[in-house]
mmCIF file of C-alpha atoms in Angstrom:
data_model
loop_
_atom_site.group_PDB
_atom_site.id
_atom_site.type_symbol
_atom_site.label_atom_id
_atom_site.label_comp_id
_atom_site.label_asym_id
_atom_site.label_seq_id
_atom_site.Cartn_x
_atom_site.Cartn_y
_atom_site.Cartn_z
ATOM 1 C CA MET A 1 -20.333 -88.027 -150.701
ATOM 2 C CA THR A 2 -22.921 -85.995 -149.063
ATOM 3 C CA SER A 3 -25.632 -87.644 -147.059
ATOM 4 C CA VAL A 4 -29.172 -86.565 -147.562
ATOM 5 C CA PRO A 5 -31.876 -87.556 -145.037
ATOM 6 C CA GLY A 6 -33.754 -90.569 -146.262
ATOM 7 C CA ASP A 7 -31.096 -91.512 -148.871
ATOM 8 C CA SER A 8 -31.329 -95.156 -148.014
ATOM 9 C CA GLU A 9 -35.011 -95.388 -149.055
ATOM 10 C CA ARG A 10 -34.625 -93.261 -152.186
ATOM 11 C CA ALA A 11 -34.144 -94.718 -155.640
ATOM 12 C CA THR A 12 -30.954 -93.487 -157.268
ATOM 13 C CA GLN A 13 -31.052 -92.434 -160.899
ATOM 14 C CA ARG A 14 -27.980 -93.300 -162.969
ATOM 15 C CA GLN A 15 -26.170 -90.800 -165.165
ATOM 16 C CA VAL A 16 -22.941 -90.721 -167.052
ATOM 17 C CA GLY A 17 -20.365 -87.952 -167.167
ATOM 18 C CA ALA A 18 -17.097 -87.065 -168.841
ATOM 19 C CA LEU A 19 -14.065 -85.494 -167.152
ATOM 20 C CA PRO A 20 -12.502 -83.585 -170.068
ATOM 21 C CA PHE A 21 -8.770 -82.974 -169.586
ATOM 22 C CA ARG A 22 -5.744 -82.056 -171.612
ATOM 23 C CA LYS A 23 -1.989 -82.318 -170.994
ATOM 24 C CA ASN A 24 -0.207 -79.013 -170.809
ATOM 25 C CA PRO A 25 3.241 -78.362 -172.362
ATOM 26 C CA ASP A 26 4.782 -78.484 -168.837
ATOM 27 C CA GLY A 27 3.485 -82.000 -168.290
ATOM 28 C CA GLY A 28 0.675 -80.974 -165.935
ATOM 29 C CA PHE A 29 -3.022 -81.317 -166.685
ATOM 30 C CA ALA A 30 -5.955 -78.939 -167.167
ATOM 31 C CA VAL A 31 -9.632 -79.836 -166.562
ATOM 32 C CA LEU A 32 -12.548 -78.402 -168.508
ATOM 33 C CA LEU A 33 -15.657 -77.530 -166.465
ATOM 34 C CA VAL A 34 -18.981 -76.189 -167.704
ATOM 35 C CA THR A 35 -21.694 -74.337 -165.844
ATOM 36 C CA SER A 36 -25.024 -76.022 -165.258
ATOM 37 C CA ARG A 37 -27.915 -74.404 -167.080
ATOM 38 C CA GLU A 38 -30.095 -73.668 -164.028
ATOM 39 C CA SER A 39 -27.828 -72.924 -161.029
ATOM 40 C CA ARG A 40 -24.757 -71.896 -163.023
ATOM 41 C CA ARG A 41 -22.566 -74.063 -160.770
ATOM 42 C CA TRP A 42 -19.351 -75.529 -162.199
ATOM 43 C CA VAL A 43 -19.890 -79.152 -163.191
ATOM 44 C CA ILE A 44 -18.624 -81.719 -165.650
ATOM 45 C CA PRO A 45 -20.614 -82.609 -168.790
ATOM 46 C CA LYS A 46 -23.098 -85.271 -167.782
ATOM 47 C CA GLY A 47 -26.524 -86.692 -168.582
ATOM 48 C CA TRP A 48 -28.792 -89.677 -168.812
ATOM 49 C CA PRO A 49 -27.708 -92.933 -170.422
ATOM 50 C CA MET A 50 -28.584 -93.181 -174.100
ATOM 51 C CA LYS A 51 -30.387 -96.095 -175.706
ATOM 52 C CA GLY A 52 -28.086 -97.910 -178.107
ATOM 53 C CA ARG A 53 -24.883 -96.321 -176.665
ATOM 54 C CA LYS A 54 -22.439 -97.739 -174.180
ATOM 55 C CA PRO A 55 -22.147 -95.579 -171.005
ATOM 56 C CA TYR A 56 -18.726 -94.173 -172.080
ATOM 57 C CA GLU A 57 -20.102 -93.328 -175.572
ATOM 58 C CA ALA A 58 -23.008 -91.446 -173.967
ATOM 59 C CA ALA A 59 -20.555 -89.575 -171.735
ATOM 60 C CA ALA A 60 -18.478 -88.533 -174.788
ATOM 61 C CA ARG A 61 -21.712 -87.328 -176.491
ATOM 62 C CA GLU A 62 -22.553 -85.218 -173.393
ATOM 63 C CA ALA A 63 -19.046 -83.660 -173.552
ATOM 64 C CA TYR A 64 -19.666 -82.726 -177.221
ATOM 65 C CA GLU A 65 -23.162 -81.263 -176.565
ATOM 66 C CA GLU A 66 -22.357 -79.386 -173.320
ATOM 67 C CA ALA A 67 -18.751 -78.392 -173.797
ATOM 68 C CA GLY A 68 -17.927 -78.669 -177.451
ATOM 69 C CA VAL A 69 -15.058 -81.065 -176.988
ATOM 70 C CA ILE A 70 -14.135 -84.263 -178.791
ATOM 71 C CA GLY A 71 -11.416 -86.672 -177.846
ATOM 72 C CA HIS A 72 -10.499 -90.131 -176.608
ATOM 73 C CA ILE A 73 -12.955 -91.432 -173.996
ATOM 74 C CA GLY A 74 -11.839 -94.050 -171.577
ATOM 75 C CA LYS A 75 -13.949 -97.210 -171.461
ATOM 76 C CA ARG A 76 -13.391 -97.700 -167.691
ATOM 77 C CA PRO A 77 -14.898 -95.189 -165.258
ATOM 78 C CA LEU A 78 -12.718 -93.232 -162.855
ATOM 79 C CA GLY A 79 -15.412 -93.629 -160.216
ATOM 80 C CA PHE A 80 -18.830 -92.214 -159.397
ATOM 81 C CA PHE A 81 -20.356 -89.498 -157.271
ATOM 82 C CA LEU A 82 -23.818 -88.629 -155.962
ATOM 83 C CA TYR A 83 -25.665 -85.340 -156.324
ATOM 84 C CA GLU A 84 -29.166 -83.906 -156.088
ATOM 85 C CA LYS A 85 -30.589 -83.009 -159.432
ATOM 86 C CA ARG A 86 -33.319 -80.398 -159.363
ATOM 87 C CA LEU A 87 -36.154 -81.034 -161.806
ATOM 88 C CA LYS A 88 -38.293 -78.466 -163.565
ATOM 89 C CA SER A 89 -41.113 -79.504 -161.196
ATOM 90 C CA ARG A 90 -38.933 -78.223 -158.333
ATOM 91 C CA ASP A 91 -38.619 -81.780 -157.038
ATOM 92 C CA SER A 92 -35.196 -83.320 -156.862
ATOM 93 C CA VAL A 93 -33.786 -86.779 -157.519
ATOM 94 C CA LEU A 94 -30.627 -88.386 -156.216
ATOM 95 C CA CYS A 95 -28.343 -89.242 -159.124
ATOM 96 C CA GLN A 96 -25.275 -91.460 -159.245
ATOM 97 C CA VAL A 97 -22.895 -90.246 -162.013
ATOM 98 C CA LYS A 98 -20.365 -92.673 -163.469
ATOM 99 C CA VAL A 99 -17.390 -90.542 -164.633
ATOM 100 C CA PHE A 100 -15.271 -91.451 -167.649
ATOM 101 C CA PRO A 101 -11.994 -89.724 -168.555
ATOM 102 C CA LEU A 102 -12.027 -87.780 -171.841
ATOM 103 C CA GLU A 103 -8.650 -86.727 -173.268
ATOM 104 C CA VAL A 104 -9.599 -83.689 -175.366
ATOM 105 C CA ARG A 105 -8.204 -83.744 -178.887
ATOM 106 C CA LYS A 106 -10.397 -81.012 -180.416
ATOM 107 C CA GLN A 107 -12.294 -78.016 -179.024
ATOM 108 C CA LEU A 108 -15.008 -76.850 -181.372
ATOM 109 C CA LYS A 109 -15.904 -73.244 -182.152
ATOM 110 C CA ARG A 110 -19.623 -74.138 -182.186
ATOM 111 C CA TRP A 111 -21.584 -76.825 -180.319
ATOM 112 C CA PRO A 112 -25.221 -77.497 -179.371
ATOM 113 C CA GLU A 113 -25.366 -75.927 -175.839
ATOM 114 C CA GLN A 114 -22.860 -73.147 -176.439
ATOM 115 C CA SER A 115 -25.328 -70.343 -175.635
ATOM 116 C CA GLU A 116 -26.607 -72.030 -172.512
ATOM 117 C CA ARG A 117 -23.325 -72.623 -170.638
ATOM 118 C CA GLU A 118 -19.914 -71.197 -169.818
ATOM 119 C CA GLN A 119 -16.853 -73.325 -170.106
ATOM 120 C CA ARG A 120 -13.360 -72.852 -168.703
ATOM 121 C CA TRP A 121 -10.077 -74.748 -168.318
ATOM 122 C CA PHE A 122 -8.753 -75.034 -164.722
ATOM 123 C CA ALA A 123 -5.850 -76.571 -162.904
ATOM 124 C CA PRO A 124 -7.078 -79.875 -161.345
ATOM 125 C CA SER A 125 -6.804 -78.514 -157.791
ATOM 126 C CA GLU A 126 -8.798 -75.407 -158.737
ATOM 127 C CA ALA A 127 -11.451 -77.505 -160.586
ATOM 128 C CA ALA A 128 -11.801 -79.750 -157.542
ATOM 129 C CA ASP A 129 -12.320 -76.692 -155.287
ATOM 130 C CA LEU A 130 -14.921 -75.236 -157.626
ATOM 131 C CA VAL A 131 -17.216 -78.213 -157.944
ATOM 132 C CA ALA A 132 -19.859 -78.538 -155.213
ATOM 133 C CA GLU A 133 -19.929 -82.297 -154.972
ATOM 134 C CA PRO A 134 -17.232 -83.731 -152.686
ATOM 135 C CA GLY A 135 -17.297 -87.088 -154.615
ATOM 136 C CA LEU A 136 -16.584 -85.290 -157.918
ATOM 137 C CA ALA A 137 -13.795 -83.241 -156.320
ATOM 138 C CA ALA A 138 -12.183 -86.493 -155.026
ATOM 139 C CA ILE A 139 -12.355 -88.037 -158.540
ATOM 140 C CA ILE A 140 -10.686 -84.977 -160.097
ATOM 141 C CA ARG A 141 -7.913 -84.954 -157.506
ATOM 142 C CA ALA A 142 -7.269 -88.703 -157.765
ATOM 143 C CA ALA A 143 -7.412 -88.828 -161.597
ATOM 144 C CA LEU A 144 -5.006 -85.943 -162.204
ATOM 145 C CA LYS A 145 -2.523 -86.221 -159.356
ATOM 146 C CA ARG A 146 0.296 -84.456 -161.188
ATOM 147 C CA ASP A 147 -0.809 -80.929 -160.511
ATOM 148 C CA ASP A 148 0.967 -77.634 -161.123
ATOM 149 C CA PRO A 149 -0.400 -74.389 -159.677
ATOM 150 C CA HIS A 150 0.634 -72.549 -162.873
ATOM 151 C CA VAL A 151 -1.505 -74.728 -165.101
ATOM 152 C CA ALA A 152 -4.298 -73.145 -167.203
#
């Protein structure tokens, strides 16, 4: 996790995220990443908790809206990571994202944020190298240990 000056005094906002993955025919895994709308960085689908939904249900909803994937969401988080979210006001807030595994069963041809983001499947090691947050990279590496460089 990165340390930002003054972190200890700052309130942390909570978010939920999904780590979409699929098993490849060779037994390895692939991870689906999406680009953020503003900075175009590679990230996982994530967002704010939703009233009336359990955290894992909200994470599955974010995966549908941001990446167009539906599948089996795990009820127990893989872990969490911290990142700085830039707001439209140009301020930023420190967010703690609880990450739930999502085994993708269906990839839709159309979804709500399709025109706002790119999406791409990666080998877990490549996905971990592409995300900016060290905590997220560690979650990807730990969750999908069986890695094959020829995946995706």
